[in-house]
PDB file of C-alpha atoms in Angstrom:
ATOM      1  CA  UNK A   1       0.139   1.488   3.352  1.00 56.00           C
ATOM      2  CA  UNK A   2      -1.204   4.014   0.707  1.00 49.00           C
ATOM      3  CA  UNK A   3       0.888   3.980  -2.404  1.00 49.00           C
ATOM      4  CA  UNK A   4       2.238   0.474  -1.895  1.00 53.00           C
ATOM      5  CA  UNK A   5       0.633  -2.366  -3.734  1.00 44.00           C
ATOM      6  CA  UNK A   6       1.337  -5.882  -4.385  1.00 52.00           C
ATOM      7  CA  UNK A   7       2.571  -5.820  -7.977  1.00 49.00           C
ATOM      8  CA  UNK A   8       6.094  -5.606  -8.672  1.00 48.00           C
ATOM      9  CA  UNK A   9       4.997  -7.315 -11.628  1.00 36.00           C
ATOM     10  CA  UNK A  10       8.302  -6.773 -11.581  1.00 33.00           C
ATOM     11  CA  UNK A  11       7.296  -3.552 -10.395  1.00 32.00           C
ATOM     12  CA  UNK A  12       3.579   0.581  -3.384  1.00 34.00           C
ATOM     13  CA  UNK A  13       2.146   0.936  -5.984  1.00 30.00           C
ATOM     14  CA  UNK A  14       3.900  -1.915  -7.856  1.00 32.00           C
ATOM     15  CA  UNK A  15       5.676  -5.296  -7.604  1.00 30.00           C
ATOM     16  CA  UNK A  16       3.315  -8.816  -8.537  1.00 27.00           C
ATOM     17  CA  UNK A  17       5.242 -11.795  -8.326  1.00 27.00           C
ATOM     18  CA  UNK A  18       3.618 -14.727  -6.547  1.00 24.00           C
ATOM     19  CA  UNK A  19       5.231 -15.518  -3.108  1.00 26.00           C
ATOM     20  CA  UNK A  20       5.746 -18.452  -1.436  1.00 27.00           C
ATOM     21  CA  UNK A  21       6.577 -18.380   2.258  1.00 30.00           C
ATOM     22  CA  UNK A  22       5.089 -20.102   5.178  1.00 29.00           C
ATOM     23  CA  UNK A  23       1.366 -21.104   5.153  1.00 31.00           C
ATOM     24  CA  UNK A  24      -0.434 -19.174   7.509  1.00 36.00           C
ATOM     25  CA  UNK A  25      -4.302 -19.012   8.680  1.00 38.00           C
ATOM     26  CA  UNK A  26      -6.112 -16.577   6.188  1.00 42.00           C
ATOM     27  CA  UNK A  27      -8.331 -13.872   7.958  1.00 44.00           C
ATOM     28  CA  UNK A  28     -11.367 -15.538   9.050  1.00 42.00           C
ATOM     29  CA  UNK A  29     -13.887 -12.442   8.397  1.00 44.00           C
ATOM     30  CA  UNK A  30     -13.274  -9.123   7.265  1.00 45.00           C
ATOM     31  CA  UNK A  31     -13.822  -6.273   9.900  1.00 46.00           C
ATOM     32  CA  UNK A  32     -15.870  -3.750   8.685  1.00 45.00           C
ATOM     33  CA  UNK A  33     -15.090   0.135  10.426  1.00 44.00           C
ATOM     34  CA  UNK A  34     -16.420   0.571  14.055  1.00 46.00           C
ATOM     35  CA  UNK A  35     -19.691   1.827  14.796  1.00 48.00           C
ATOM     36  CA  UNK A  36     -19.367   2.455  18.583  1.00 52.00           C
ATOM     37  CA  UNK A  37     -18.339   5.767  20.158  1.00 58.00           C
ATOM     38  CA  UNK A  38     -16.587   7.791  17.683  1.00 70.00           C
ATOM     39  CA  UNK A  39     -12.686   7.833  18.308  1.00 75.00           C
ATOM     40  CA  UNK A  40     -10.259  10.893  17.632  1.00 87.00           C
ATOM     41  CA  UNK A  41     -10.437  11.327  13.648  1.00 90.00           C
ATOM     42  CA  UNK A  42      -7.412   9.937  11.614  1.00 94.00           C
ATOM     43  CA  UNK A  43      -5.862  12.955   9.782  1.00 94.00           C
ATOM     44  CA  UNK A  44      -3.643  11.471   7.308  1.00 95.00           C
ATOM     45  CA  UNK A  45      -0.536  13.858   6.520  1.00 95.00           C
ATOM     46  CA  UNK A  46      -0.027  15.745   3.002  1.00 96.00           C
ATOM     47  CA  UNK A  47       3.330  14.543   1.928  1.00 97.00           C
ATOM     48  CA  UNK A  48       5.721  13.438  -0.454  1.00 97.00           C
ATOM     49  CA  UNK A  49       8.072  10.191   0.249  1.00 98.00           C
ATOM     50  CA  UNK A  50      10.850   8.932  -1.650  1.00 98.00           C
ATOM     51  CA  UNK A  51      11.820   5.265  -0.750  1.00 98.00           C
ATOM     52  CA  UNK A  52      15.149   4.125  -2.285  1.00 97.00           C
ATOM     53  CA  UNK A  53      14.793  -0.027  -3.103  1.00 97.00           C
ATOM     54  CA  UNK A  54      17.552  -2.875  -2.502  1.00 95.00           C
ATOM     55  CA  UNK A  55      17.701  -6.384  -2.120  1.00 94.00           C
ATOM     56  CA  UNK A  56      17.200  -7.609   1.374  1.00 93.00           C
ATOM     57  CA  UNK A  57      17.082 -11.684   1.019  1.00 90.00           C
ATOM     58  CA  UNK A  58      16.995 -13.910  -1.670  1.00 88.00           C
ATOM     59  CA  UNK A  59      16.270 -17.948  -2.450  1.00 80.00           C
ATOM     60  CA  UNK A  60      14.122 -20.371  -3.702  1.00 66.00           C
ATOM     61  CA  UNK A  61      13.408 -21.437  -7.415  1.00 65.00           C
ATOM     62  CA  UNK A  62      13.225 -17.808  -8.817  1.00 65.00           C
ATOM     63  CA  UNK A  63      16.318 -16.444  -6.903  1.00 74.00           C
ATOM     64  CA  UNK A  64      16.922 -12.456  -7.419  1.00 86.00           C
ATOM     65  CA  UNK A  65      20.732 -11.657  -7.352  1.00 90.00           C
ATOM     66  CA  UNK A  66      20.514  -7.964  -7.124  1.00 92.00           C
ATOM     67  CA  UNK A  67      17.561  -5.463  -6.879  1.00 93.00           C
ATOM     68  CA  UNK A  68      17.459  -1.708  -6.823  1.00 95.00           C
ATOM     69  CA  UNK A  69      14.796   1.053  -7.664  1.00 97.00           C
ATOM     70  CA  UNK A  70      13.004   3.842  -6.422  1.00 97.00           C
ATOM     71  CA  UNK A  71       9.239   4.466  -4.925  1.00 97.00           C
ATOM     72  CA  UNK A  72       8.063   8.063  -4.916  1.00 98.00           C
ATOM     73  CA  UNK A  73       4.760   8.446  -3.370  1.00 97.00           C
ATOM     74  CA  UNK A  74       2.595  11.669  -3.628  1.00 97.00           C
ATOM     75  CA  UNK A  75      -0.248  12.073  -0.998  1.00 97.00           C
ATOM     76  CA  UNK A  76      -2.891  14.990  -1.016  1.00 96.00           C
ATOM     77  CA  UNK A  77      -6.281  15.518   0.486  1.00 94.00           C
ATOM     78  CA  UNK A  78      -8.668  15.150   3.477  1.00 93.00           C
ATOM     79  CA  UNK A  79     -11.706  13.381   4.568  1.00 91.00           C
ATOM     80  CA  UNK A  80     -13.660  16.490   2.871  1.00 92.00           C
ATOM     81  CA  UNK A  81     -12.075  16.783  -0.359  1.00 92.00           C
ATOM     82  CA  UNK A  82     -11.040  12.861  -0.809  1.00 96.00           C
ATOM     83  CA  UNK A  83      -7.377  11.505  -1.234  1.00 97.00           C
ATOM     84  CA  UNK A  84      -5.241  11.792  -4.368  1.00 97.00           C
ATOM     85  CA  UNK A  85      -2.489   9.622  -4.455  1.00 97.00           C
ATOM     86  CA  UNK A  86       0.278   9.574  -7.263  1.00 97.00           C
ATOM     87  CA  UNK A  87       2.806   7.030  -7.236  1.00 96.00           C
ATOM     88  CA  UNK A  88       5.800   5.821  -9.291  1.00 97.00           C
ATOM     89  CA  UNK A  89       7.994   2.809  -8.635  1.00 95.00           C
ATOM     90  CA  UNK A  90      10.865   1.792 -11.064  1.00 96.00           C
ATOM     91  CA  UNK A  91      12.384  -1.191  -9.942  1.00 94.00           C
ATOM     92  CA  UNK A  92      15.393  -3.535 -11.817  1.00 95.00           C
ATOM     93  CA  UNK A  93      15.834  -7.163 -10.791  1.00 92.00           C
ATOM     94  CA  UNK A  94      18.768  -8.978 -12.045  1.00 90.00           C
ATOM     95  CA  UNK A  95      18.931 -13.072 -12.081  1.00 85.00           C
ATOM     96  CA  UNK A  96      21.713 -15.165 -13.462  1.00 76.00           C
ATOM     97  CA  UNK A  97      18.663 -17.300 -15.111  1.00 73.00           C
ATOM     98  CA  UNK A  98      16.291 -14.922 -16.428  1.00 73.00           C
ATOM     99  CA  UNK A  99      18.623 -11.890 -16.975  1.00 83.00           C
ATOM    100  CA  UNK A 100      17.727  -8.221 -15.924  1.00 89.00           C
ATOM    101  CA  UNK A 101      13.988  -7.012 -15.868  1.00 91.00           C
ATOM    102  CA  UNK A 102      13.240  -3.421 -15.402  1.00 95.00           C
ATOM    103  CA  UNK A 103       9.562  -1.991 -14.387  1.00 94.00           C
ATOM    104  CA  UNK A 104       8.358   1.577 -14.559  1.00 97.00           C
ATOM    105  CA  UNK A 105       4.861   2.006 -13.005  1.00 96.00           C
ATOM    106  CA  UNK A 106       3.080   4.897 -12.842  1.00 96.00           C
ATOM    107  CA  UNK A 107      -0.155   5.045 -10.960  1.00 96.00           C
ATOM    108  CA  UNK A 108      -2.902   7.526  -9.764  1.00 97.00           C
ATOM    109  CA  UNK A 109      -6.069   6.981  -7.633  1.00 98.00           C
ATOM    110  CA  UNK A 110      -8.642   9.388  -6.144  1.00 98.00           C
ATOM    111  CA  UNK A 111     -10.566   8.096  -3.249  1.00 98.00           C
ATOM    112  CA  UNK A 112     -13.721  10.013  -1.817  1.00 96.00           C
ATOM    113  CA  UNK A 113     -13.462  11.270   1.605  1.00 94.00           C
ATOM    114  CA  UNK A 114     -15.824   8.791   3.096  1.00 93.00           C
ATOM    115  CA  UNK A 115     -14.383   5.820   1.395  1.00 94.00           C
ATOM    116  CA  UNK A 116     -17.079   4.911  -1.054  1.00 95.00           C
ATOM    117  CA  UNK A 117     -15.921   5.843  -4.515  1.00 97.00           C
ATOM    118  CA  UNK A 118     -12.393   4.962  -6.116  1.00 98.00           C
ATOM    119  CA  UNK A 119     -10.975   6.135  -9.134  1.00 98.00           C
ATOM    120  CA  UNK A 120      -7.697   4.399 -10.314  1.00 98.00           C
ATOM    121  CA  UNK A 121      -5.606   4.382 -13.448  1.00 97.00           C
ATOM    122  CA  UNK A 122      -2.154   2.265 -13.767  1.00 96.00           C
ATOM    123  CA  UNK A 123       0.308   2.605 -16.618  1.00 96.00           C
ATOM    124  CA  UNK A 124       3.321   0.373 -16.525  1.00 95.00           C
ATOM    125  CA  UNK A 125       6.424  -0.069 -18.501  1.00 95.00           C
ATOM    126  CA  UNK A 126       8.416  -3.559 -18.356  1.00 93.00           C
ATOM    127  CA  UNK A 127      11.606  -3.757 -20.204  1.00 92.00           C
ATOM    128  CA  UNK A 128      10.768  -0.740 -22.628  1.00 92.00           C
ATOM    129  CA  UNK A 129       7.625  -1.973 -23.651  1.00 94.00           C
ATOM    130  CA  UNK A 130       4.291  -0.588 -22.462  1.00 94.00           C
ATOM    131  CA  UNK A 131       1.649  -2.570 -21.338  1.00 93.00           C
ATOM    132  CA  UNK A 132      -2.254  -1.936 -21.729  1.00 94.00           C
ATOM    133  CA  UNK A 133      -3.188   0.650 -19.297  1.00 95.00           C
ATOM    134  CA  UNK A 134      -5.720  -0.024 -16.662  1.00 96.00           C
ATOM    135  CA  UNK A 135      -8.404   2.450 -16.049  1.00 97.00           C
ATOM    136  CA  UNK A 136     -11.270   2.214 -13.904  1.00 97.00           C
ATOM    137  CA  UNK A 137     -13.849   3.395 -11.143  1.00 97.00           C
ATOM    138  CA  UNK A 138     -15.069   1.442  -7.967  1.00 97.00           C
ATOM    139  CA  UNK A 139     -18.108   2.029  -5.547  1.00 96.00           C
ATOM    140  CA  UNK A 140     -17.981   0.567  -2.037  1.00 95.00           C
ATOM    141  CA  UNK A 141     -21.559  -0.035  -0.392  1.00 88.00           C
ATOM    142  CA  UNK A 142     -22.053  -1.423   3.042  1.00 84.00           C
ATOM    143  CA  UNK A 143     -22.791  -4.888   1.405  1.00 89.00           C
ATOM    144  CA  UNK A 144     -21.090  -4.795  -2.043  1.00 93.00           C
ATOM    145  CA  UNK A 145     -18.160  -3.506  -4.057  1.00 95.00           C
ATOM    146  CA  UNK A 146     -18.891  -2.457  -7.584  1.00 96.00           C
ATOM    147  CA  UNK A 147     -16.007  -2.266  -9.980  1.00 97.00           C
ATOM    148  CA  UNK A 148     -16.233  -0.669 -13.649  1.00 97.00           C
ATOM    149  CA  UNK A 149     -13.096  -1.187 -15.973  1.00 96.00           C
ATOM    150  CA  UNK A 150     -12.908   1.190 -18.863  1.00 96.00           C
ATOM    151  CA  UNK A 151      -9.159  -0.164 -19.988  1.00 95.00           C
ATOM    152  CA  UNK A 152      -7.950  -2.599 -21.095  1.00 93.00           C
ATOM    153  CA  UNK A 153     -11.553  -3.516 -21.974  1.00 94.00           C
ATOM    154  CA  UNK A 154     -14.763  -2.430 -20.580  1.00 96.00           C
ATOM    155  CA  UNK A 155     -16.017  -4.843 -17.937  1.00 95.00           C
ATOM    156  CA  UNK A 156     -17.909  -4.671 -14.456  1.00 95.00           C
ATOM    157  CA  UNK A 157     -17.633  -7.328 -11.586  1.00 93.00           C
ATOM    158  CA  UNK A 158     -18.839  -7.406  -8.023  1.00 92.00           C
ATOM    159  CA  UNK A 159     -17.743  -8.611  -4.586  1.00 91.00           C
ATOM    160  CA  UNK A 160     -20.004  -9.098  -1.319  1.00 90.00           C
ATOM    161  CA  UNK A 161     -18.705  -6.225   1.299  1.00 80.00           C
ATOM    162  CA  UNK A 162     -17.602  -4.799   2.926  1.00 92.00           C
ATOM    163  CA  UNK A 163     -14.834  -4.180   1.002  1.00 95.00           C
ATOM    164  CA  UNK A 164     -12.091  -1.192   1.782  1.00 96.00           C
ATOM    165  CA  UNK A 165     -10.017   1.288  -0.398  1.00 97.00           C
ATOM    166  CA  UNK A 166      -6.489   1.990   0.687  1.00 96.00           C
ATOM    167  CA  UNK A 167      -6.912   5.271   2.260  1.00 96.00           C
ATOM    168  CA  UNK A 168      -9.762   3.932   4.564  1.00 96.00           C
ATOM    169  CA  UNK A 169      -7.884   0.790   5.337  1.00 97.00           C
ATOM    170  CA  UNK A 170      -5.189   3.209   6.614  1.00 97.00           C
ATOM    171  CA  UNK A 171      -7.257   4.850   8.572  1.00 96.00           C
ATOM    172  CA  UNK A 172      -8.839   1.898   9.860  1.00 97.00           C
ATOM    173  CA  UNK A 173      -5.348   0.266  10.709  1.00 98.00           C
ATOM    174  CA  UNK A 174      -4.308   3.214  12.510  1.00 98.00           C
ATOM    175  CA  UNK A 175      -7.455   3.169  14.749  1.00 97.00           C
ATOM    176  CA  UNK A 176      -6.852  -0.278  15.566  1.00 98.00           C
ATOM    177  CA  UNK A 177      -3.765   0.391  16.644  1.00 98.00           C
ATOM    178  CA  UNK A 178      -4.849   3.114  18.867  1.00 97.00           C
ATOM    179  CA  UNK A 179      -7.353   1.072  20.571  1.00 96.00           C
ATOM    180  CA  UNK A 180      -4.396  -1.507  21.233  1.00 96.00           C
ATOM    181  CA  UNK A 181      -6.027  -4.046  18.689  1.00 97.00           C
ATOM    182  CA  UNK A 182      -3.410  -6.627  17.588  1.00 97.00           C
ATOM    183  CA  UNK A 183      -4.951  -7.707  14.186  1.00 98.00           C
ATOM    184  CA  UNK A 184      -7.024  -6.292  11.888  1.00 97.00           C
ATOM    185  CA  UNK A 185      -8.682  -8.789   8.930  1.00 96.00           C
ATOM    186  CA  UNK A 186     -10.182  -6.760   5.757  1.00 95.00           C
ATOM    187  CA  UNK A 187     -11.165  -6.976   2.336  1.00 94.00           C
ATOM    188  CA  UNK A 188      -9.193  -4.367   0.122  1.00 96.00           C
ATOM    189  CA  UNK A 189      -9.390  -3.162  -3.389  1.00 96.00           C
ATOM    190  CA  UNK A 190      -6.709  -0.995  -4.740  1.00 94.00           C
ATOM    191  CA  UNK A 191      -7.151  -1.162  -8.565  1.00 94.00           C
ATOM    192  CA  UNK A 192      -3.646  -2.733  -8.705  1.00 89.00           C
ATOM    193  CA  UNK A 193      -2.617  -5.313 -11.032  1.00 87.00           C
ATOM    194  CA  UNK A 194      -5.592  -6.027 -13.927  1.00 91.00           C
ATOM    195  CA  UNK A 195      -7.686  -3.940 -11.654  1.00 92.00           C
ATOM    196  CA  UNK A 196      -9.902  -6.873 -10.957  1.00 92.00           C
ATOM    197  CA  UNK A 197      -8.550  -8.425  -7.719  1.00 91.00           C
ATOM    198  CA  UNK A 198     -10.063  -8.020  -4.432  1.00 93.00           C
ATOM    199  CA  UNK A 199      -7.634  -9.320  -1.505  1.00 93.00           C
ATOM    200  CA  UNK A 200      -8.397 -10.551   1.696  1.00 94.00           C
ATOM    201  CA  UNK A 201      -5.742  -8.979   3.982  1.00 95.00           C
ATOM    202  CA  UNK A 202      -4.739  -9.612   7.871  1.00 96.00           C
ATOM    203  CA  UNK A 203      -2.662  -6.976   9.848  1.00 98.00           C
ATOM    204  CA  UNK A 204      -0.829  -8.005  12.716  1.00 98.00           C
ATOM    205  CA  UNK A 205      -0.014  -4.734  14.890  1.00 98.00           C
ATOM    206  CA  UNK A 206       2.708  -4.598  17.508  1.00 97.00           C
ATOM    207  CA  UNK A 207       2.965  -2.307  20.212  1.00 96.00           C
ATOM    208  CA  UNK A 208       3.129   1.652  19.820  1.00 95.00           C
ATOM    209  CA  UNK A 209       6.490   3.404  20.101  1.00 90.00           C
ATOM    210  CA  UNK A 210       7.450   6.936  20.325  1.00 80.00           C
ATOM    211  CA  UNK A 211      11.066   8.369  19.253  1.00 69.00           C
ATOM    212  CA  UNK A 212      13.553   6.880  17.222  1.00 61.00           C
ATOM    213  CA  UNK A 213      12.764   4.344  14.911  1.00 59.00           C
ATOM    214  CA  UNK A 214      14.213   0.807  14.937  1.00 57.00           C
ATOM    215  CA  UNK A 215      16.467   1.633  12.401  1.00 55.00           C
ATOM    216  CA  UNK A 216      18.376   4.407  14.535  1.00 48.00           C
ATOM    217  CA  UNK A 217      21.912   4.147  14.524  1.00 52.00           C
ATOM    218  CA  UNK A 218      22.151   3.770  11.105  1.00 69.00           C
ATOM    219  CA  UNK A 219      21.311   5.934   7.937  1.00 78.00           C
ATOM    220  CA  UNK A 220      17.909   4.430   7.258  1.00 89.00           C
ATOM    221  CA  UNK A 221      14.852   6.383   7.244  1.00 94.00           C
ATOM    222  CA  UNK A 222      16.549   9.395   8.512  1.00 93.00           C
ATOM    223  CA  UNK A 223      13.929  11.654   7.958  1.00 94.00           C
ATOM    224  CA  UNK A 224      11.686   9.963  10.585  1.00 94.00           C
ATOM    225  CA  UNK A 225      14.569  10.588  13.405  1.00 89.00           C
ATOM    226  CA  UNK A 226      14.284  14.177  12.495  1.00 87.00           C
ATOM    227  CA  UNK A 227      11.471  16.833  13.754  1.00 84.00           C
ATOM    228  CA  UNK A 228       8.363  16.817  13.325  1.00 88.00           C
ATOM    229  CA  UNK A 229       8.569  12.874  12.651  1.00 93.00           C
ATOM    230  CA  UNK A 230      10.713  12.057  15.741  1.00 90.00           C
ATOM    231  CA  UNK A 231       7.657  12.570  18.228  1.00 90.00           C
ATOM    232  CA  UNK A 232       4.861  10.670  16.428  1.00 94.00           C
ATOM    233  CA  UNK A 233       3.718   7.665  17.783  1.00 95.00           C
ATOM    234  CA  UNK A 234       4.251   4.320  15.453  1.00 96.00           C
ATOM    235  CA  UNK A 235       3.142   0.830  15.559  1.00 97.00           C
ATOM    236  CA  UNK A 236       5.410  -2.184  13.881  1.00 97.00           C
ATOM    237  CA  UNK A 237       2.652  -3.639  11.299  1.00 98.00           C
ATOM    238  CA  UNK A 238       2.852  -6.764   8.977  1.00 97.00           C
ATOM    239  CA  UNK A 239       0.361  -7.024   6.609  1.00 97.00           C
ATOM    240  CA  UNK A 240      -0.191 -10.058   4.363  1.00 96.00           C
ATOM    241  CA  UNK A 241      -2.126 -10.357   1.634  1.00 95.00           C
ATOM    242  CA  UNK A 242      -4.072 -13.303   0.260  1.00 93.00           C
ATOM    243  CA  UNK A 243      -6.067 -14.479  -2.686  1.00 87.00           C
ATOM    244  CA  UNK A 244      -9.849 -15.049  -2.107  1.00 79.00           C
ATOM    245  CA  UNK A 245     -10.706 -18.249  -0.717  1.00 72.00           C
ATOM    246  CA  UNK A 246     -11.228 -20.305   2.550  1.00 62.00           C
ATOM    247  CA  UNK A 247      -9.039 -22.164   5.065  1.00 65.00           C
ATOM    248  CA  UNK A 248      -5.212 -22.279   5.592  1.00 68.00           C
ATOM    249  CA  UNK A 249      -3.536 -19.968   2.197  1.00 78.00           C
ATOM    250  CA  UNK A 250      -0.062 -18.802   1.798  1.00 87.00           C
ATOM    251  CA  UNK A 251       0.033 -15.165   1.302  1.00 90.00           C
ATOM    252  CA  UNK A 252       1.000 -13.906  -2.036  1.00 90.00           C
ATOM    253  CA  UNK A 253       2.691 -10.787  -0.578  1.00 88.00           C
ATOM    254  CA  UNK A 254       3.870  -9.696   2.825  1.00 95.00           C
ATOM    255  CA  UNK A 255       4.544  -5.589   3.726  1.00 95.00           C
ATOM    256  CA  UNK A 256       6.127  -4.991   6.845  1.00 96.00           C
ATOM    257  CA  UNK A 257       6.387  -1.527   7.989  1.00 97.00           C
ATOM    258  CA  UNK A 258       6.200   1.047  10.927  1.00 96.00           C
ATOM    259  CA  UNK A 259       2.812   2.653  10.813  1.00 97.00           C
ATOM    260  CA  UNK A 260       2.997   6.361  12.038  1.00 97.00           C
ATOM    261  CA  UNK A 261       0.035   8.256  13.443  1.00 96.00           C
ATOM    262  CA  UNK A 262      -0.267  10.479  10.613  1.00 95.00           C
ATOM    263  CA  UNK A 263      -0.016   7.689   8.036  1.00 96.00           C
ATOM    264  CA  UNK A 264       3.443   8.001   7.098  1.00 97.00           C
ATOM    265  CA  UNK A 265       5.346   4.481   7.022  1.00 96.00           C
ATOM    266  CA  UNK A 266       8.729   3.757   7.662  1.00 95.00           C
ATOM    267  CA  UNK A 267      11.179   0.442   7.946  1.00 94.00           C
ATOM    268  CA  UNK A 268       9.702  -0.649   4.712  1.00 96.00           C
ATOM    269  CA  UNK A 269      10.308  -4.095   3.646  1.00 95.00           C
ATOM    270  CA  UNK A 270       8.450  -6.027   0.674  1.00 93.00           C
ATOM    271  CA  UNK A 271       8.564 -10.046   0.875  1.00 93.00           C
ATOM    272  CA  UNK A 272       7.622 -11.563  -2.237  1.00 88.00           C
ATOM    273  CA  UNK A 273       8.601 -15.237  -0.679  1.00 85.00           C
ATOM    274  CA  UNK A 274      11.422 -15.870  -3.064  1.00 86.00           C
ATOM    275  CA  UNK A 275      12.891 -12.402  -2.550  1.00 89.00           C
ATOM    276  CA  UNK A 276      12.489  -9.769  -0.179  1.00 92.00           C
ATOM    277  CA  UNK A 277      13.258  -5.852  -0.900  1.00 95.00           C
ATOM    278  CA  UNK A 278      13.523  -3.123   1.684  1.00 95.00           C
ATOM    279  CA  UNK A 279      12.787   0.680   1.120  1.00 96.00           C
ATOM    280  CA  UNK A 280      14.841   3.294   2.666  1.00 96.00           C
ATOM    281  CA  UNK A 281      12.944   6.432   3.251  1.00 97.00           C
ATOM    282  CA  UNK A 282      15.320   8.781   1.953  1.00 96.00           C
ATOM    283  CA  UNK A 283      13.379  12.129   1.656  1.00 96.00           C
ATOM    284  CA  UNK A 284      10.044  13.138   3.192  1.00 97.00           C
ATOM    285  CA  UNK A 285       8.246  16.464   2.640  1.00 96.00           C
ATOM    286  CA  UNK A 286       5.351  17.570   4.734  1.00 95.00           C
ATOM    287  CA  UNK A 287       3.244  20.059   3.857  1.00 91.00           C
ATOM    288  CA  UNK A 288       3.843  22.970   6.079  1.00 74.00           C
ATOM    289  CA  UNK A 289       1.302  23.663   9.175  1.00 57.00           C
ATOM    290  CA  UNK A 290      -0.339  21.242  11.273  1.00 51.00           C
ATOM    291  CA  UNK A 291      -2.861  18.796   9.759  1.00 60.00           C
ATOM    292  CA  UNK A 292      -6.365  19.174  11.111  1.00 68.00           C
ATOM    293  CA  UNK A 293      -9.297  17.184  10.639  1.00 74.00           C
ATOM    294  CA  UNK A 294     -11.462  18.869   8.293  1.00 75.00           C
ATOM    295  CA  UNK A 295     -14.638  20.896   8.888  1.00 68.00           C
ATOM    296  CA  UNK A 296     -17.539  19.486   6.125  1.00 58.00           C
TER     297      UNK A 296
END
C-alpha cells in the first residue's frame, strides 16, 4: 500500500527488522502490467490517513514487550500530474533485553503518472540521533530499472525489469483484485531502507467485500464504516516481501490489509516474524468531490 514500507528499522513508510516466520515459496516470475483490453481506470483517492500503532503479538529471540506509535500518510495526485506522498512514522518499541527504541521516519516521494519516474527522500532519527538521509531518483523502463543515489553518497545501480514503483503497484493490485485474480507477483522498488533494495513481492488476494469491514463491532478503523467509505468494494490482501534470490525463501516482512478500490487501506497488520504490529485507522480525510480519471 502506498506509504507503508518495510522498515521499522526500528521504524509504511518505515519499520526494517528482519522477519522470521514460516518459509514460503517465493514468487516465481514478476508480472508486468496487463497489456490486453483496457479495464476501467483505477483512480486513487487523494487523502490523509492516520493509523495508531500497537503490539499485536511477540515471540522468538527478539521479543518485544510493547509497541506504540503512529503513521500519517498524505497522498495527492493523479495519472496526469503524477503522485506525491508524504509519510511520517513514529514508533517506540520496548524490550526487557534491549530497552526502549524510538524511531521517527519522514519520507517524501514523487511518482510519474505512468510509473516510469520516481523520486524519493527519507530522513530518520533513531533514539534522538539522526541517520544519514537517503535521497535519489529512479527510472523504470520495460526491461530495466536504473537508480541514482545522491545521498548518503553518489551511486548508481540497475535491475532487470519490469520493476514497479509503489503507486503503480497499488493500481496493479486493484486491477488484479477487480479481475478476480488471487495472486500477483512483482518486483517493487520504493526507495526504502538504504535506497538500494529491489524486493520480490507476492500478494495473495481474497474475495471482494462491500459494506462494514471485518473490524465492525469494535472501534477499529471507524472511518471506514462511515460514509463515503462504507460502500466502497474492498479485498483482503496479504503482501509478502522477499530479498532477491531463487527457490524457497522466508519473507522478511509481511503486510496484511484490506485494500479498497480507491487505494485506501484498513485492517492494517505489519508482521516482522518475531513480532507484529496492528494499525488502527483513526482518521481519514478524503478530498471533497468524486475522484475521476484525469484527462491528459
